[in-house]
mmCIF file of C-alpha atoms and ligand atoms in Angstrom:
data_model
loop_
_atom_site.group_PDB
_atom_site.id
_atom_site.type_symbol
_atom_site.label_atom_id
_atom_site.label_comp_id
_atom_site.label_asym_id
_atom_site.label_seq_id
_atom_site.Cartn_x
_atom_site.Cartn_y
_atom_site.Cartn_z
ATOM 1 C CA MET B 17 18.061 19.708 14.531
ATOM 2 C CA SER B 18 15.987 17.460 16.906
ATOM 3 C CA ALA B 19 15.731 13.922 16.072
ATOM 4 C CA ALA B 20 12.919 12.749 13.837
ATOM 5 C CA PRO B 21 9.384 12.710 15.595
ATOM 6 C CA ILE B 22 9.158 8.799 15.337
ATOM 7 C CA THR B 23 9.610 5.966 17.637
ATOM 8 C CA LEU B 24 11.418 2.897 16.400
ATOM 9 C CA SER B 25 10.579 -0.332 17.867
ATOM 10 C CA PRO B 26 13.715 -2.055 19.439
ATOM 11 C CA GLU B 27 13.887 -4.323 16.558
ATOM 12 C CA VAL B 28 13.438 -1.724 14.021
ATOM 13 C CA ALA B 29 16.185 0.332 15.809
ATOM 14 C CA ALA B 30 18.665 -2.580 15.851
ATOM 15 C CA ALA B 31 18.045 -3.410 12.128
ATOM 16 C CA ARG B 32 18.589 0.322 11.293
ATOM 17 C CA ALA B 33 21.761 0.412 13.107
ATOM 18 C CA GLN B 34 23.063 -2.645 11.447
ATOM 19 C CA ALA B 35 21.832 -1.569 8.056
ATOM 20 C CA ARG B 36 19.872 -4.801 7.837
ATOM 21 C CA PRO B 37 16.719 -5.046 5.219
ATOM 22 C CA ILE B 38 13.582 -3.578 6.672
ATOM 23 C CA VAL B 39 9.902 -3.398 5.141
ATOM 24 C CA ALA B 40 7.639 -0.624 6.218
ATOM 25 C CA LEU B 41 3.830 -1.894 6.437
ATOM 26 C CA GLU B 42 0.633 0.275 6.463
ATOM 27 C CA SER B 43 -2.006 0.306 9.065
ATOM 28 C CA THR B 44 -4.935 1.581 7.187
ATOM 29 C CA ILE B 45 -5.563 -1.694 5.647
ATOM 30 C CA ILE B 46 -5.883 -3.158 9.137
ATOM 31 C CA THR B 47 -8.338 -0.533 10.382
ATOM 32 C CA HIS B 48 -10.333 0.316 7.220
ATOM 33 C CA GLY B 49 -9.562 -2.327 4.635
ATOM 34 C CA MET B 50 -10.423 -5.697 6.372
ATOM 35 C CA PRO B 51 -12.785 -6.867 9.270
ATOM 36 C CA TYR B 52 -11.639 -8.210 12.672
ATOM 37 C CA PRO B 53 -10.275 -10.695 13.204
ATOM 38 C CA ARG B 54 -8.949 -11.310 9.742
ATOM 39 C CA ASN B 55 -7.410 -7.904 9.845
ATOM 40 C CA LEU B 56 -5.186 -8.896 12.706
ATOM 41 C CA GLU B 57 -4.435 -12.431 11.456
ATOM 42 C CA THR B 58 -3.374 -10.924 8.216
ATOM 43 C CA ALA B 59 -1.091 -8.188 9.742
ATOM 44 C CA GLN B 60 0.457 -11.039 11.841
ATOM 45 C CA ALA B 61 0.932 -13.251 8.657
ATOM 46 C CA VAL B 62 2.432 -10.311 6.692
ATOM 47 C CA GLU B 63 4.908 -9.464 9.430
ATOM 48 C CA ALA B 64 5.994 -13.259 9.521
ATOM 49 C CA ALA B 65 6.334 -13.530 5.924
ATOM 50 C CA VAL B 66 8.764 -10.515 5.845
ATOM 51 C CA ARG B 67 10.745 -12.186 8.879
ATOM 52 C CA GLN B 68 10.635 -15.531 6.896
ATOM 53 C CA ALA B 69 12.357 -13.565 3.912
ATOM 54 C CA GLY B 70 15.156 -12.399 6.236
ATOM 55 C CA ALA B 71 13.830 -8.682 6.717
ATOM 56 C CA VAL B 72 12.418 -6.876 9.676
ATOM 57 C CA PRO B 73 8.868 -5.783 9.398
ATOM 58 C CA ALA B 74 7.838 -1.941 10.581
ATOM 59 C CA THR B 75 4.101 -1.447 10.654
ATOM 60 C CA ILE B 76 3.659 2.299 10.848
ATOM 61 C CA ALA B 77 0.684 3.842 12.730
ATOM 62 C CA VAL B 78 -0.031 6.750 15.283
ATOM 63 C CA LEU B 79 -0.971 5.481 18.747
ATOM 64 C CA ASP B 80 -1.770 8.122 21.333
ATOM 65 C CA GLY B 81 -0.104 10.888 19.569
ATOM 66 C CA GLN B 82 3.114 8.947 18.835
ATOM 67 C CA LEU B 83 4.125 7.883 15.362
ATOM 68 C CA HIS B 84 5.645 4.458 15.309
ATOM 69 C CA ALA B 85 7.674 2.321 13.005
ATOM 70 C CA GLY B 86 7.387 -1.217 14.334
ATOM 71 C CA LEU B 87 4.499 -2.212 16.704
ATOM 72 C CA SER B 88 4.601 -4.711 19.555
ATOM 73 C CA GLU B 89 2.168 -7.726 19.499
ATOM 74 C CA GLY B 90 -0.152 -5.994 21.921
ATOM 75 C CA GLN B 91 0.039 -2.537 19.971
ATOM 76 C CA LEU B 92 -1.039 -4.411 16.771
ATOM 77 C CA GLN B 93 -3.873 -6.109 18.533
ATOM 78 C CA GLY B 94 -5.183 -2.986 20.109
ATOM 79 C CA LEU B 95 -5.059 -1.322 16.780
ATOM 80 C CA ALA B 96 -6.889 -4.204 14.897
ATOM 81 C CA GLN B 97 -9.824 -4.058 17.408
ATOM 82 C CA ALA B 98 -10.002 -0.277 18.060
ATOM 83 C CA LYS B 99 -13.095 1.648 17.058
ATOM 84 C CA GLY B 100 -13.115 5.099 15.390
ATOM 85 C CA VAL B 101 -9.516 5.116 14.341
ATOM 86 C CA ALA B 102 -8.517 8.001 12.178
ATOM 87 C CA LYS B 103 -7.308 7.254 8.628
ATOM 88 C CA LEU B 104 -4.281 9.460 8.163
ATOM 89 C CA SER B 105 -2.687 10.923 5.040
ATOM 90 C CA ARG B 106 -0.224 13.790 4.623
ATOM 91 C CA ALA B 107 -2.733 16.504 5.548
ATOM 92 C CA ASP B 108 -3.697 15.247 9.000
ATOM 93 C CA MET B 109 -0.903 13.291 10.303
ATOM 94 C CA ALA B 110 0.696 15.989 12.440
ATOM 95 C CA ALA B 111 -2.679 17.246 13.689
ATOM 96 C CA CYS B 112 -3.357 13.764 14.826
ATOM 97 C CA MET B 113 0.067 13.684 16.680
ATOM 98 C CA VAL B 114 -0.421 17.064 18.475
ATOM 99 C CA THR B 115 -3.978 16.069 19.565
ATOM 100 C CA GLY B 116 -2.693 12.761 21.070
ATOM 101 C CA GLY B 117 -4.848 10.878 18.613
ATOM 102 C CA THR B 118 -4.770 7.479 17.130
ATOM 103 C CA GLY B 119 -4.628 6.975 13.432
ATOM 104 C CA ALA B 120 -3.758 4.511 10.921
ATOM 105 C CA THR B 121 -1.644 5.420 8.025
ATOM 106 C CA THR B 122 -2.619 5.217 4.431
ATOM 107 C CA VAL B 123 0.060 4.660 1.638
ATOM 108 C CA ALA B 124 0.852 8.342 1.625
ATOM 109 C CA ALA B 125 1.239 8.603 5.399
ATOM 110 C CA THR B 126 3.174 5.239 5.628
ATOM 111 C CA MET B 127 5.581 6.629 2.961
ATOM 112 C CA ILE B 128 6.194 9.557 5.209
ATOM 113 C CA GLY B 129 6.803 7.487 8.544
ATOM 114 C CA ALA B 130 8.971 5.169 6.566
ATOM 115 C CA HIS B 131 11.096 7.916 5.182
ATOM 116 C CA LEU B 132 11.544 9.579 8.685
ATOM 117 C CA ALA B 133 12.420 6.055 10.020
ATOM 118 C CA GLY B 134 15.032 5.706 7.142
ATOM 119 C CA ILE B 135 13.169 2.844 5.531
ATOM 120 C CA GLU B 136 13.157 2.788 1.692
ATOM 121 C CA VAL B 137 10.734 -0.136 0.821
ATOM 122 C CA PHE B 138 7.061 -0.620 1.765
ATOM 123 C CA ALA B 139 4.608 -3.310 1.056
ATOM 124 C CA THR B 140 0.869 -2.825 0.806
ATOM 125 C CA GLY B 141 -2.149 -4.087 -0.967
ATOM 126 C CA GLY B 142 -3.509 -1.638 -3.329
ATOM 127 C CA ILE B 143 -2.907 2.109 -3.611
ATOM 128 C CA GLY B 144 -5.356 4.929 -3.792
ATOM 129 C CA GLY B 145 -5.813 6.550 -7.086
ATOM 130 C CA VAL B 146 -7.997 8.436 -9.391
ATOM 131 C CA HIS B 147 -11.783 7.504 -8.699
ATOM 132 C CA GLN B 148 -14.459 6.870 -11.288
ATOM 133 C CA GLY B 149 -16.217 10.046 -11.859
ATOM 134 C CA ALA B 150 -13.328 12.211 -10.582
ATOM 135 C CA GLU B 151 -13.894 14.605 -13.432
ATOM 136 C CA LEU B 152 -16.966 15.800 -11.429
ATOM 137 C CA SER B 153 -15.927 14.692 -7.803
ATOM 138 C CA PHE B 154 -12.150 15.649 -8.164
ATOM 139 C CA ASP B 155 -11.445 12.550 -5.825
ATOM 140 C CA ILE B 156 -7.782 11.707 -6.404
ATOM 141 C CA SER B 157 -6.055 9.974 -3.755
ATOM 142 C CA ALA B 158 -3.058 11.714 -1.957
ATOM 143 C CA ASP B 159 -1.191 8.493 -2.408
ATOM 144 C CA LEU B 160 -0.284 9.439 -6.027
ATOM 145 C CA GLN B 161 1.120 12.911 -4.928
ATOM 146 C CA GLU B 162 3.129 11.242 -2.175
ATOM 147 C CA LEU B 163 4.724 8.789 -4.515
ATOM 148 C CA ALA B 164 5.837 11.962 -6.569
ATOM 149 C CA GLN B 165 7.720 13.582 -3.590
ATOM 150 C CA THR B 166 8.748 10.791 -0.994
ATOM 151 C CA PRO B 167 11.649 8.522 -1.851
ATOM 152 C CA VAL B 168 10.103 5.204 -0.816
ATOM 153 C CA THR B 169 9.584 2.259 -3.382
ATOM 154 C CA VAL B 170 5.979 0.879 -2.734
ATOM 155 C CA VAL B 171 5.052 -2.567 -3.522
ATOM 156 C CA CYS B 172 1.342 -3.168 -4.322
ATOM 157 C CA ALA B 173 -0.713 -5.498 -6.506
ATOM 158 C CA GLY B 174 -1.862 -2.555 -8.836
ATOM 159 C CA ALA B 175 -4.903 -0.611 -8.197
ATOM 160 C CA LYS B 176 -8.348 -1.840 -7.733
ATOM 161 C CA ALA B 177 -10.957 -1.518 -10.704
ATOM 162 C CA ILE B 178 -13.112 0.437 -8.263
ATOM 163 C CA LEU B 179 -10.867 3.128 -9.364
ATOM 164 C CA ASP B 180 -10.408 4.646 -12.754
ATOM 165 C CA LEU B 181 -7.251 2.663 -13.938
ATOM 166 C CA PRO B 182 -6.431 4.616 -17.129
ATOM 167 C CA LYS B 183 -6.766 7.969 -15.416
ATOM 168 C CA THR B 184 -4.734 6.537 -12.499
ATOM 169 C CA LEU B 185 -1.862 5.735 -14.903
ATOM 170 C CA GLU B 186 -2.087 9.074 -16.496
ATOM 171 C CA VAL B 187 -1.780 10.961 -13.315
ATOM 172 C CA LEU B 188 1.271 8.803 -12.200
ATOM 173 C CA GLU B 189 2.916 9.581 -15.582
ATOM 174 C CA THR B 190 2.223 13.361 -15.136
ATOM 175 C CA LEU B 191 3.750 13.255 -11.679
ATOM 176 C CA GLY B 192 6.728 11.465 -12.861
ATOM 177 C CA VAL B 193 6.276 8.258 -10.939
ATOM 178 C CA PRO B 194 7.991 5.325 -12.193
ATOM 179 C CA THR B 195 5.202 2.649 -12.561
ATOM 180 C CA ILE B 196 6.825 -0.819 -12.790
ATOM 181 C CA ALA B 197 4.956 -4.083 -13.345
ATOM 182 C CA TYR B 198 6.882 -6.916 -12.058
ATOM 183 C CA GLY B 199 7.456 -9.814 -14.437
ATOM 184 C CA GLN B 200 4.616 -9.064 -16.915
ATOM 185 C CA ASP B 201 3.830 -6.245 -19.405
ATOM 186 C CA ASP B 202 0.264 -5.755 -18.156
ATOM 187 C CA PHE B 203 -0.520 -3.239 -15.009
ATOM 188 C CA PRO B 204 -2.082 -5.625 -12.680
ATOM 189 C CA ALA B 205 -5.493 -4.892 -11.137
ATOM 190 C CA PHE B 206 -5.322 -6.019 -7.599
ATOM 191 C CA TRP B 207 -7.705 -8.996 -7.433
ATOM 192 C CA SER B 208 -7.033 -9.584 -10.993
ATOM 193 C CA ARG B 209 -3.479 -10.109 -12.599
ATOM 194 C CA ARG B 210 -4.322 -8.131 -15.712
ATOM 195 C CA SER B 211 -6.182 -4.779 -16.288
ATOM 196 C CA GLY B 212 -6.017 -4.959 -19.973
ATOM 197 C CA LEU B 213 -3.717 -1.825 -19.584
ATOM 198 C CA ARG B 214 0.170 -1.946 -20.427
ATOM 199 C CA ALA B 215 2.202 -0.560 -17.647
ATOM 200 C CA PRO B 216 4.652 2.125 -18.406
ATOM 201 C CA LEU B 217 7.572 0.098 -17.157
ATOM 202 C CA ARG B 218 8.409 -3.514 -16.568
ATOM 203 C CA MET B 219 11.113 -5.068 -14.342
ATOM 204 C CA ASP B 220 11.753 -8.873 -13.732
ATOM 205 C CA ARG B 221 14.281 -8.860 -10.832
ATOM 206 C CA ALA B 222 14.214 -7.171 -7.488
ATOM 207 C CA ALA B 223 17.737 -6.143 -7.768
ATOM 208 C CA GLN B 224 16.947 -3.981 -10.755
ATOM 209 C CA ILE B 225 14.060 -2.339 -8.794
ATOM 210 C CA ALA B 226 16.507 -1.596 -6.177
ATOM 211 C CA ALA B 227 19.311 -0.306 -8.585
ATOM 212 C CA ALA B 228 16.571 2.092 -10.008
ATOM 213 C CA HIS B 229 15.873 3.259 -6.612
ATOM 214 C CA ARG B 230 19.458 4.077 -5.915
ATOM 215 C CA LEU B 231 19.959 5.658 -9.275
ATOM 216 C CA ARG B 232 17.119 7.958 -9.029
ATOM 217 C CA ALA B 233 18.487 9.246 -5.707
ATOM 218 C CA GLN B 234 21.804 9.823 -7.171
ATOM 219 C CA MET B 235 20.161 11.711 -10.036
ATOM 220 C CA GLY B 236 18.441 13.859 -7.482
ATOM 221 C CA LEU B 237 15.036 12.806 -8.724
ATOM 222 C CA ARG B 238 12.396 13.389 -6.366
ATOM 223 C CA GLY B 239 9.797 10.794 -5.096
ATOM 224 C CA GLY B 240 9.557 7.038 -4.975
ATOM 225 C CA GLN B 241 8.693 3.919 -7.211
ATOM 226 C CA LEU B 242 5.498 2.140 -7.586
ATOM 227 C CA VAL B 243 5.894 -1.486 -8.060
ATOM 228 C CA ALA B 244 2.779 -3.534 -9.254
ATOM 229 C CA ASN B 245 3.139 -7.277 -8.508
ATOM 230 C CA PRO B 246 0.461 -9.331 -9.977
ATOM 231 C CA VAL B 247 -1.517 -11.586 -7.517
ATOM 232 C CA PRO B 248 -0.618 -15.275 -7.480
ATOM 233 C CA GLU B 249 -2.446 -17.019 -10.201
ATOM 234 C CA ALA B 250 -4.199 -19.557 -7.793
ATOM 235 C CA SER B 251 -5.653 -16.615 -5.759
ATOM 236 C CA GLU B 252 -6.943 -14.219 -8.493
ATOM 237 C CA ILE B 253 -10.337 -13.458 -9.371
ATOM 238 C CA PRO B 254 -10.349 -12.687 -13.012
ATOM 239 C CA ALA B 255 -11.794 -8.998 -13.756
ATOM 240 C CA PRO B 256 -14.999 -9.888 -15.601
ATOM 241 C CA GLU B 257 -16.241 -11.731 -12.623
ATOM 242 C CA LEU B 258 -15.896 -8.604 -10.383
ATOM 243 C CA ALA B 259 -17.361 -6.008 -13.037
ATOM 244 C CA GLN B 260 -20.840 -6.179 -11.859
ATOM 245 C CA ALA B 261 -19.765 -6.071 -7.964
ATOM 246 C CA ILE B 262 -17.605 -2.960 -8.681
ATOM 247 C CA ALA B 263 -20.557 -1.282 -10.628
ATOM 248 C CA ILE B 264 -23.049 -1.780 -7.744
ATOM 249 C CA ALA B 265 -20.506 -0.480 -5.218
ATOM 250 C CA ASN B 266 -19.744 2.488 -7.156
ATOM 251 C CA ALA B 267 -23.534 3.252 -7.697
ATOM 252 C CA ASP B 268 -24.260 2.664 -3.942
ATOM 253 C CA ALA B 269 -21.544 5.039 -3.050
ATOM 254 C CA GLN B 270 -22.966 7.667 -5.290
ATOM 255 C CA ALA B 271 -26.600 7.139 -4.295
ATOM 256 C CA LYS B 272 -25.758 7.465 -0.521
ATOM 257 C CA GLY B 273 -23.576 10.589 -1.096
ATOM 258 C CA ILE B 274 -20.389 8.967 0.205
ATOM 259 C CA GLN B 275 -17.426 11.425 -0.106
ATOM 260 C CA GLY B 276 -13.868 12.014 0.737
ATOM 261 C CA LYS B 277 -12.001 9.670 2.921
ATOM 262 C CA ALA B 278 -14.950 7.440 3.261
ATOM 263 C CA VAL B 279 -15.114 6.510 -0.233
ATOM 264 C CA THR B 280 -12.434 3.898 -0.267
ATOM 265 C CA PRO B 281 -13.405 2.156 3.008
ATOM 266 C CA PHE B 282 -17.141 2.200 1.917
ATOM 267 C CA LEU B 283 -16.232 0.523 -1.594
ATOM 268 C CA LEU B 284 -13.942 -1.993 0.009
ATOM 269 C CA ALA B 285 -16.353 -3.067 2.493
ATOM 270 C CA ARG B 286 -19.218 -3.349 -0.168
ATOM 271 C CA ILE B 287 -17.229 -5.462 -2.515
ATOM 272 C CA LEU B 288 -16.371 -7.817 0.344
ATOM 273 C CA ASP B 289 -20.144 -8.212 0.796
ATOM 274 C CA LEU B 290 -20.926 -8.396 -2.644
ATOM 275 C CA THR B 291 -18.392 -11.259 -3.372
ATOM 276 C CA GLY B 292 -19.521 -13.179 -0.163
ATOM 277 C CA GLY B 293 -16.020 -12.704 1.373
ATOM 278 C CA ARG B 294 -14.128 -14.146 -1.693
ATOM 279 C CA SER B 295 -12.296 -10.832 -2.465
ATOM 280 C CA LEU B 296 -10.802 -10.973 1.197
ATOM 281 C CA GLU B 297 -8.811 -14.184 0.451
ATOM 282 C CA THR B 298 -7.561 -12.702 -2.541
ATOM 283 C CA ASN B 299 -6.520 -9.775 -0.668
ATOM 284 C CA ILE B 300 -4.703 -11.596 1.863
ATOM 285 C CA ALA B 301 -2.903 -13.654 -0.734
ATOM 286 C CA LEU B 302 -1.596 -10.662 -2.660
ATOM 287 C CA VAL B 303 -0.390 -8.807 0.451
ATOM 288 C CA LEU B 304 1.726 -11.693 1.467
ATOM 289 C CA ASN B 305 3.054 -12.033 -2.200
ATOM 290 C CA ASN B 306 3.875 -8.129 -1.947
ATOM 291 C CA ALA B 307 5.556 -8.546 1.480
ATOM 292 C CA ARG B 308 7.764 -11.130 0.114
ATOM 293 C CA LEU B 309 8.881 -9.078 -3.081
ATOM 294 C CA ALA B 310 9.483 -6.061 -0.921
ATOM 295 C CA ALA B 311 11.725 -8.101 1.398
ATOM 296 C CA GLU B 312 13.828 -9.136 -1.494
ATOM 297 C CA ILE B 313 14.013 -5.468 -2.700
ATOM 298 C CA ALA B 314 15.060 -4.367 0.926
ATOM 299 C CA HIS B 315 17.741 -7.265 0.542
ATOM 300 C CA ALA B 316 18.984 -5.760 -2.491
ATOM 301 C CA LEU B 317 19.213 -2.333 -1.353
ATOM 302 C CA ALA B 318 21.136 -3.496 1.676
ATOM 303 C CA SER B 319 23.731 -5.146 -0.293
ATOM 304 C CA PRO B 320 26.656 -2.889 -0.991
ATOM 305 C CA SER B 321 26.304 -3.306 -4.850
ATOM 306 C CA ALA B 322 22.912 -1.677 -4.861
HETATM 307 N N1 PSU H 423 -6.815 0.304 -1.838
HETATM 308 C C1 PSU H 423 -6.880 -1.038 -1.335
HETATM 309 N N2 PSU H 423 -6.946 -1.252 0.038
HETATM 310 C C2 PSU H 423 -6.868 -0.344 0.857
HETATM 311 C C3 PSU H 423 -6.520 1.165 0.530
HETATM 312 C C4 PSU H 423 -6.613 1.364 -0.772
HETATM 313 O O1 PSU H 423 -7.100 -1.750 -2.211
HETATM 314 O O2 PSU H 423 -6.626 -0.730 2.237
HETATM 315 C C5 PSU H 423 -6.175 2.120 1.627
HETATM 316 C C6 PSU H 423 -4.856 2.392 1.581
HETATM 317 O O3 PSU H 423 -4.447 2.791 2.916
HETATM 318 C C7 PSU H 423 -4.675 3.613 0.834
HETATM 319 C C8 PSU H 423 -6.081 4.219 1.079
HETATM 320 O O4 PSU H 423 -3.662 4.348 0.842
HETATM 321 O O5 PSU H 423 -6.908 3.242 1.197
HETATM 322 C C9 PSU H 423 -6.376 5.243 0.048
HETATM 323 O O6 PSU H 423 -7.451 6.093 0.471
HETATM 324 P P1 PSU H 423 -8.035 7.357 -0.212
HETATM 325 O O7 PSU H 423 -8.588 6.710 -1.531
HETATM 326 O O8 PSU H 423 -8.962 7.975 0.678
HETATM 327 O O9 PSU H 423 -6.912 8.229 -0.614
HETATM 328 MN MN1 MN H 424 -10.309 10.277 -1.901
#
């Protein structure tokens, strides 16, 4: 069999060889989730937070046809400023690579890249899920299916209330994805600590999350785990304050006939506008918080008892 079609940065390759903790990071948040230059500053700060926690960051992206785990400073800067970068999921990753394209990886594609690189933990902001009105549009993110089949533990801050959260939890249950709230009973809702919905599972320690990851593999259970880590209290925007912006953003998307891959980036940009940039500060705080928890889980996985 030929080697996995992924290029590890020297730092990631060394960490793999020495079985040191590594945290994968996605790139769609950089190209489609935040405006320049905050996207670049955030990507750099998240990598720094992972290093500070004693793990190695591995940002995943396709650059000129090459799938990378671990980007150089120059590669990260280029991606943050590039225009027209593709947003890649399971369906279009290989096509982008064979045509020499450049693409940012969503949660689904980052899980695939992480798994190819031998990385078991991945930190992001929010995952894709079931969109409001999905009973008509059928818009359900491929992230959910990926969690059901690729063995990577994904640390997020829950899912945004731009989605239909009860339906998102239902689909995760149907697919057999362990959905674990960290340190509380409520499923967090990205900018808000609470969604008002009880999470199916709760864990209070990174070591437990790592142990469950290991045990699932030993039992031959397919797929990963979803860890929902509430945004730090000081940075949260309570759900009622966002309800109006979310309603407007969803109505605008419908009125403009936004479809497919364009839906999530459209909603994110619209909410940023409608909250006068406040949502971005919360977004940055929660990604950093997730990077720290992911590093703790990576440490636990790298220790022999896990
Ligand atoms: N949700 C967020 N921020 C994001 C995304 C989702 O709060 O940046 C990005 C992630 O990369 C996620 C993708 O995997 O959007 C989901 O897109 P879609 O809904 O088209 O599957
Ligand atoms: Mn979609």
